[in-house]
Amino acid sequence: MKKNLGKFMLWIAGWKLLSNFSIEDLKKSVIICAPHTSNWDFYYCLACFWSIGIPYKIMIKDNYTKPWYGFIFKSLGCIGVNRKQRNNLVEYTASLIKKSDSMALINTPEGTRSWAKEWKKGFYYIAKSAEVPVVLAYADYKNKIAGVKKIINIEGKTVEEVFKEIEDFYKPEMAKYPKNYNPKIY
């Protein structure tokens, strides 16, 4: 049902889906969603992931998953995290991926929809600890295309090498609001 709903969501908006990978390639990974300059990014990425059938999870503040309406966020693949507690979120998340048969963690390393000086590096350390690849997903507003374009195997690569590969892929003109995307991510 989600596959058809995702395809319908893209069709109704006049968007196309492009992905060169099978579910097996994506089922255990850390997925980067960028450029992240609008709340609409969530809509297009969700439609894309539903269409492909990616078993994704999203870390969000636990005050969204605890109230009576928390079931809605949980049904969308959200995992609540208490950000006030001191805990090692990288190791916790990596252990969730390792224990799961299939878990693609969605991450927006810009951390904001506004211009960010640099990306947060937690996704790299989660992928490294979980021994999974980093996958580049995108919503290209200029061409009305959403998809999964590249898999980066990070084994033996430094954070700088991985960030350079990512930086070469994402371009400001893909963003809904290009002025809010900093192409220099580190």
PDB file of C-alpha atoms in Angstrom:
ATOM      1  CA  MET A   1       0.000   0.000   0.000  1.00  0.00           C
ATOM      2  CA  LYS A   2       2.810   2.443   0.892  1.00  0.00           C
ATOM      3  CA  LYS A   3       4.495   1.792  -2.472  1.00  0.00           C
ATOM      4  CA  ASN A   4       1.385   2.826  -4.357  1.00  0.00           C
ATOM      5  CA  LEU A   5       0.760   5.773  -2.050  1.00  0.00           C
ATOM      6  CA  GLY A   6       4.348   6.976  -2.546  1.00  0.00           C
ATOM      7  CA  LYS A   7       4.030   6.712  -6.324  1.00  0.00           C
ATOM      8  CA  PHE A   8       0.719   8.576  -6.171  1.00  0.00           C
ATOM      9  CA  MET A   9       2.244  11.321  -3.997  1.00  0.00           C
ATOM     10  CA  LEU A  10       5.011  11.881  -6.560  1.00  0.00           C
ATOM     11  CA  TRP A  11       2.618  11.676  -9.526  1.00  0.00           C
ATOM     12  CA  ILE A  12       0.145  14.181  -8.042  1.00  0.00           C
ATOM     13  CA  ALA A  13       3.010  16.669  -7.555  1.00  0.00           C
ATOM     14  CA  GLY A  14       4.329  16.061 -11.089  1.00  0.00           C
ATOM     15  CA  TRP A  15       7.580  14.507  -9.877  1.00  0.00           C
ATOM     16  CA  LYS A  16       9.550  11.509 -11.135  1.00  0.00           C
ATOM     17  CA  LEU A  17      11.371   8.817  -9.161  1.00  0.00           C
ATOM     18  CA  LEU A  18      14.903   7.755 -10.084  1.00  0.00           C
ATOM     19  CA  SER A  19      16.771   5.019  -8.266  1.00  0.00           C
ATOM     20  CA  ASN A  20      19.411   2.688  -9.633  1.00  0.00           C
ATOM     21  CA  PHE A  21      19.523   0.388  -6.617  1.00  0.00           C
ATOM     22  CA  SER A  22      17.646  -2.602  -5.272  1.00  0.00           C
ATOM     23  CA  ILE A  23      16.249  -2.854  -1.764  1.00  0.00           C
ATOM     24  CA  GLU A  24      19.082  -5.271  -0.922  1.00  0.00           C
ATOM     25  CA  ASP A  25      21.599  -2.495  -1.659  1.00  0.00           C
ATOM     26  CA  LEU A  26      19.795  -0.034   0.622  1.00  0.00           C
ATOM     27  CA  LYS A  27      18.301  -2.090   3.451  1.00  0.00           C
ATOM     28  CA  LYS A  28      21.166  -1.541   5.922  1.00  0.00           C
ATOM     29  CA  SER A  29      22.557   1.951   5.468  1.00  0.00           C
ATOM     30  CA  VAL A  30      22.650   5.558   6.573  1.00  0.00           C
ATOM     31  CA  ILE A  31      20.719   7.677   4.085  1.00  0.00           C
ATOM     32  CA  ILE A  32      21.595  11.337   3.644  1.00  0.00           C
ATOM     33  CA  CYS A  33      18.711  13.539   2.503  1.00  0.00           C
ATOM     34  CA  ALA A  34      19.938  16.824   1.085  1.00  0.00           C
ATOM     35  CA  PRO A  35      19.714  19.654   0.248  1.00  0.00           C
ATOM     36  CA  HIS A  36      17.352  20.240   3.162  1.00  0.00           C
ATOM     37  CA  THR A  37      15.921  23.744   2.751  1.00  0.00           C
ATOM     38  CA  SER A  38      12.165  23.187   3.066  1.00  0.00           C
ATOM     39  CA  ASN A  39       9.597  21.150   4.987  1.00  0.00           C
ATOM     40  CA  TRP A  40       8.495  19.832   1.575  1.00  0.00           C
ATOM     41  CA  ASP A  41      11.745  17.832   1.437  1.00  0.00           C
ATOM     42  CA  PHE A  42      10.205  15.393   3.920  1.00  0.00           C
ATOM     43  CA  TYR A  43       7.152  14.879   1.673  1.00  0.00           C
ATOM     44  CA  TYR A  44       9.211  14.072  -1.434  1.00  0.00           C
ATOM     45  CA  CYS A  45      11.722  11.856   0.357  1.00  0.00           C
ATOM     46  CA  LEU A  46       8.947   9.967   2.142  1.00  0.00           C
ATOM     47  CA  ALA A  47       7.137   9.436  -1.174  1.00  0.00           C
ATOM     48  CA  CYS A  48      10.415   8.286  -2.742  1.00  0.00           C
ATOM     49  CA  PHE A  49      11.258   5.840   0.065  1.00  0.00           C
ATOM     50  CA  TRP A  50       7.724   4.444   0.139  1.00  0.00           C
ATOM     51  CA  SER A  51       7.779   3.975  -3.653  1.00  0.00           C
ATOM     52  CA  ILE A  52      11.073   2.094  -3.510  1.00  0.00           C
ATOM     53  CA  GLY A  53      10.178   0.172  -0.340  1.00  0.00           C
ATOM     54  CA  ILE A  54      13.152   1.322   1.744  1.00  0.00           C
ATOM     55  CA  PRO A  55      12.860   0.165   5.395  1.00  0.00           C
ATOM     56  CA  TYR A  56      13.801   3.558   6.822  1.00  0.00           C
ATOM     57  CA  LYS A  57      13.884   4.978  10.344  1.00  0.00           C
ATOM     58  CA  ILE A  58      14.198   8.614  11.438  1.00  0.00           C
ATOM     59  CA  MET A  59      15.517   9.862  14.774  1.00  0.00           C
ATOM     60  CA  ILE A  60      13.396  12.705  16.188  1.00  0.00           C
ATOM     61  CA  LYS A  61      12.845  14.389  19.539  1.00  0.00           C
ATOM     62  CA  ASP A  62      10.957  12.022  21.817  1.00  0.00           C
ATOM     63  CA  ASN A  63       8.388  14.687  22.695  1.00  0.00           C
ATOM     64  CA  TYR A  64       6.860  13.877  19.277  1.00  0.00           C
ATOM     65  CA  THR A  65       6.606  10.130  19.932  1.00  0.00           C
ATOM     66  CA  LYS A  66       5.463  10.133  23.595  1.00  0.00           C
ATOM     67  CA  PRO A  67       2.093  11.990  23.540  1.00  0.00           C
ATOM     68  CA  TRP A  68      -1.194  10.399  22.499  1.00  0.00           C
ATOM     69  CA  TYR A  69      -0.452  11.214  18.838  1.00  0.00           C
ATOM     70  CA  GLY A  70       2.995   9.591  18.993  1.00  0.00           C
ATOM     71  CA  PHE A  71       1.679   6.557  17.124  1.00  0.00           C
ATOM     72  CA  ILE A  72       1.460   8.709  13.979  1.00  0.00           C
ATOM     73  CA  PHE A  73       5.165   9.530  14.093  1.00  0.00           C
ATOM     74  CA  LYS A  74       6.064   5.939  14.968  1.00  0.00           C
ATOM     75  CA  SER A  75       4.021   4.676  12.015  1.00  0.00           C
ATOM     76  CA  LEU A  76       6.067   7.018   9.788  1.00  0.00           C
ATOM     77  CA  GLY A  77       9.251   5.264  10.972  1.00  0.00           C
ATOM     78  CA  CYS A  78      10.274   7.717  13.693  1.00  0.00           C
ATOM     79  CA  ILE A  79      12.303   6.710  16.739  1.00  0.00           C
ATOM     80  CA  GLY A  80      12.056   9.102  19.686  1.00  0.00           C
ATOM     81  CA  VAL A  81      15.305  10.232  21.310  1.00  0.00           C
ATOM     82  CA  ASN A  82      15.661  12.187  24.559  1.00  0.00           C
ATOM     83  CA  ARG A  83      18.184  14.856  23.561  1.00  0.00           C
ATOM     84  CA  LYS A  84      18.440  16.218  27.119  1.00  0.00           C
ATOM     85  CA  GLN A  85      20.057  13.053  28.436  1.00  0.00           C
ATOM     86  CA  ARG A  86      23.746  12.517  27.977  1.00  0.00           C
ATOM     87  CA  ASN A  87      23.993   9.368  25.903  1.00  0.00           C
ATOM     88  CA  ASN A  88      26.100   8.184  23.026  1.00  0.00           C
ATOM     89  CA  LEU A  89      23.621   8.542  20.196  1.00  0.00           C
ATOM     90  CA  VAL A  90      26.146   7.369  17.593  1.00  0.00           C
ATOM     91  CA  GLU A  91      26.749   4.039  19.349  1.00  0.00           C
ATOM     92  CA  TYR A  92      23.071   3.604  20.207  1.00  0.00           C
ATOM     93  CA  THR A  93      22.000   4.175  16.598  1.00  0.00           C
ATOM     94  CA  ALA A  94      24.792   2.001  15.184  1.00  0.00           C
ATOM     95  CA  SER A  95      23.716  -0.831  17.511  1.00  0.00           C
ATOM     96  CA  LEU A  96      20.103  -0.514  16.287  1.00  0.00           C
ATOM     97  CA  ILE A  97      21.289  -0.872  12.688  1.00  0.00           C
ATOM     98  CA  LYS A  98      23.559  -3.821  13.519  1.00  0.00           C
ATOM     99  CA  LYS A  99      20.796  -5.693  15.384  1.00  0.00           C
ATOM    100  CA  SER A 100      18.199  -5.122  12.659  1.00  0.00           C
ATOM    101  CA  ASP A 101      17.779  -7.263   9.566  1.00  0.00           C
ATOM    102  CA  SER A 102      16.961  -4.121   7.616  1.00  0.00           C
ATOM    103  CA  MET A 103      17.234  -0.533   8.786  1.00  0.00           C
ATOM    104  CA  ALA A 104      18.078   2.485   6.671  1.00  0.00           C
ATOM    105  CA  LEU A 105      18.597   5.465   8.955  1.00  0.00           C
ATOM    106  CA  ILE A 106      17.538   8.782   7.419  1.00  0.00           C
ATOM    107  CA  ASN A 107      19.770  11.700   8.329  1.00  0.00           C
ATOM    108  CA  THR A 108      19.704  15.395   7.438  1.00  0.00           C
ATOM    109  CA  PRO A 109      23.233  16.438   8.458  1.00  0.00           C
ATOM    110  CA  GLU A 110      22.672  20.106   7.679  1.00  0.00           C
ATOM    111  CA  GLY A 111      20.663  20.122  10.902  1.00  0.00           C
ATOM    112  CA  THR A 112      18.492  23.012   9.744  1.00  0.00           C
ATOM    113  CA  ARG A 113      16.504  24.220   6.763  1.00  0.00           C
ATOM    114  CA  SER A 114      18.454  27.474   6.900  1.00  0.00           C
ATOM    115  CA  TRP A 115      21.987  28.066   5.617  1.00  0.00           C
ATOM    116  CA  ALA A 116      24.447  25.964   7.656  1.00  0.00           C
ATOM    117  CA  LYS A 117      28.149  26.683   7.934  1.00  0.00           C
ATOM    118  CA  GLU A 118      28.962  22.967   7.854  1.00  0.00           C
ATOM    119  CA  TRP A 119      27.322  19.560   8.156  1.00  0.00           C
ATOM    120  CA  LYS A 120      27.219  17.525  11.329  1.00  0.00           C
ATOM    121  CA  LYS A 121      29.432  14.440  11.116  1.00  0.00           C
ATOM    122  CA  GLY A 122      27.370  11.994  13.209  1.00  0.00           C
ATOM    123  CA  PHE A 123      26.035  10.150  10.141  1.00  0.00           C
ATOM    124  CA  TYR A 124      29.590   9.232   9.118  1.00  0.00           C
ATOM    125  CA  TYR A 125      30.435   7.842  12.559  1.00  0.00           C
ATOM    126  CA  ILE A 126      27.137   5.941  12.748  1.00  0.00           C
ATOM    127  CA  ALA A 127      27.802   4.340   9.340  1.00  0.00           C
ATOM    128  CA  LYS A 128      31.396   3.564  10.274  1.00  0.00           C
ATOM    129  CA  SER A 129      30.435   1.989  13.603  1.00  0.00           C
ATOM    130  CA  ALA A 130      27.548   0.003  12.064  1.00  0.00           C
ATOM    131  CA  GLU A 131      29.746  -0.982   9.100  1.00  0.00           C
ATOM    132  CA  VAL A 132      27.169   0.157   6.543  1.00  0.00           C
ATOM    133  CA  PRO A 133      27.385   2.460   3.509  1.00  0.00           C
ATOM    134  CA  VAL A 134      26.236   6.053   3.254  1.00  0.00           C
ATOM    135  CA  VAL A 135      23.499   6.481   0.648  1.00  0.00           C
ATOM    136  CA  LEU A 136      22.785   9.792  -1.084  1.00  0.00           C
ATOM    137  CA  ALA A 137      19.079  10.569  -1.548  1.00  0.00           C
ATOM    138  CA  TYR A 138      17.814  13.804  -3.002  1.00  0.00           C
ATOM    139  CA  ALA A 139      14.851  15.900  -4.004  1.00  0.00           C
ATOM    140  CA  ASP A 140      15.770  17.960  -7.071  1.00  0.00           C
ATOM    141  CA  TYR A 141      13.242  20.795  -7.262  1.00  0.00           C
ATOM    142  CA  LYS A 142      14.658  22.226 -10.482  1.00  0.00           C
ATOM    143  CA  ASN A 143      13.998  18.993 -12.414  1.00  0.00           C
ATOM    144  CA  LYS A 144      11.190  17.605 -10.184  1.00  0.00           C
ATOM    145  CA  ILE A 145      13.025  14.353  -9.537  1.00  0.00           C
ATOM    146  CA  ALA A 146      13.450  12.501  -6.240  1.00  0.00           C
ATOM    147  CA  GLY A 147      15.564   9.436  -5.775  1.00  0.00           C
ATOM    148  CA  VAL A 148      18.549   7.561  -4.494  1.00  0.00           C
ATOM    149  CA  LYS A 149      21.586   8.230  -6.630  1.00  0.00           C
ATOM    150  CA  LYS A 150      24.814   7.074  -5.009  1.00  0.00           C
ATOM    151  CA  ILE A 151      26.143   4.611  -2.449  1.00  0.00           C
ATOM    152  CA  ILE A 152      29.402   5.478  -0.714  1.00  0.00           C
ATOM    153  CA  ASN A 153      31.228   2.584   0.918  1.00  0.00           C
ATOM    154  CA  ILE A 154      33.127   4.309   3.706  1.00  0.00           C
ATOM    155  CA  GLU A 155      35.386   1.436   4.717  1.00  0.00           C
ATOM    156  CA  GLY A 156      38.955   2.734   4.730  1.00  0.00           C
ATOM    157  CA  LYS A 157      37.900   6.318   3.908  1.00  0.00           C
ATOM    158  CA  THR A 158      38.419   9.353   6.088  1.00  0.00           C
ATOM    159  CA  VAL A 159      35.580  11.686   6.968  1.00  0.00           C
ATOM    160  CA  GLU A 160      37.144  14.270   4.628  1.00  0.00           C
ATOM    161  CA  GLU A 161      37.157  11.813   1.678  1.00  0.00           C
ATOM    162  CA  VAL A 162      33.514  10.909   2.276  1.00  0.00           C
ATOM    163  CA  PHE A 163      32.512  14.562   2.626  1.00  0.00           C
ATOM    164  CA  LYS A 164      34.307  15.391  -0.641  1.00  0.00           C
ATOM    165  CA  GLU A 165      32.300  12.697  -2.491  1.00  0.00           C
ATOM    166  CA  ILE A 166      29.091  14.050  -0.980  1.00  0.00           C
ATOM    167  CA  GLU A 167      30.017  17.654  -1.739  1.00  0.00           C
ATOM    168  CA  ASP A 168      30.636  16.748  -5.392  1.00  0.00           C
ATOM    169  CA  PHE A 169      27.129  15.284  -5.685  1.00  0.00           C
ATOM    170  CA  TYR A 170      24.760  17.836  -4.092  1.00  0.00           C
ATOM    171  CA  LYS A 171      24.326  21.184  -5.809  1.00  0.00           C
ATOM    172  CA  PRO A 172      22.480  24.316  -4.575  1.00  0.00           C
ATOM    173  CA  GLU A 173      20.215  24.387  -7.663  1.00  0.00           C
ATOM    174  CA  MET A 174      18.664  21.078  -6.489  1.00  0.00           C
ATOM    175  CA  ALA A 175      17.239  22.799  -3.399  1.00  0.00           C
ATOM    176  CA  LYS A 176      13.809  24.392  -3.113  1.00  0.00           C
ATOM    177  CA  TYR A 177      15.594  27.465  -1.716  1.00  0.00           C
ATOM    178  CA  PRO A 178      19.124  27.396  -3.205  1.00  0.00           C
ATOM    179  CA  LYS A 179      20.301  30.373  -1.138  1.00  0.00           C
ATOM    180  CA  ASN A 180      19.742  28.282   2.023  1.00  0.00           C
ATOM    181  CA  TYR A 181      22.117  25.510   0.897  1.00  0.00           C
ATOM    182  CA  ASN A 182      25.829  25.827   1.557  1.00  0.00           C
ATOM    183  CA  PRO A 183      27.672  23.676  -1.029  1.00  0.00           C
ATOM    184  CA  LYS A 184      30.814  23.733   1.158  1.00  0.00           C
ATOM    185  CA  ILE A 185      29.706  21.136   3.724  1.00  0.00           C
ATOM    186  CA  TYR A 186      32.865  20.884   5.858  1.00  0.00           C
TER     187      TYR A 186
END
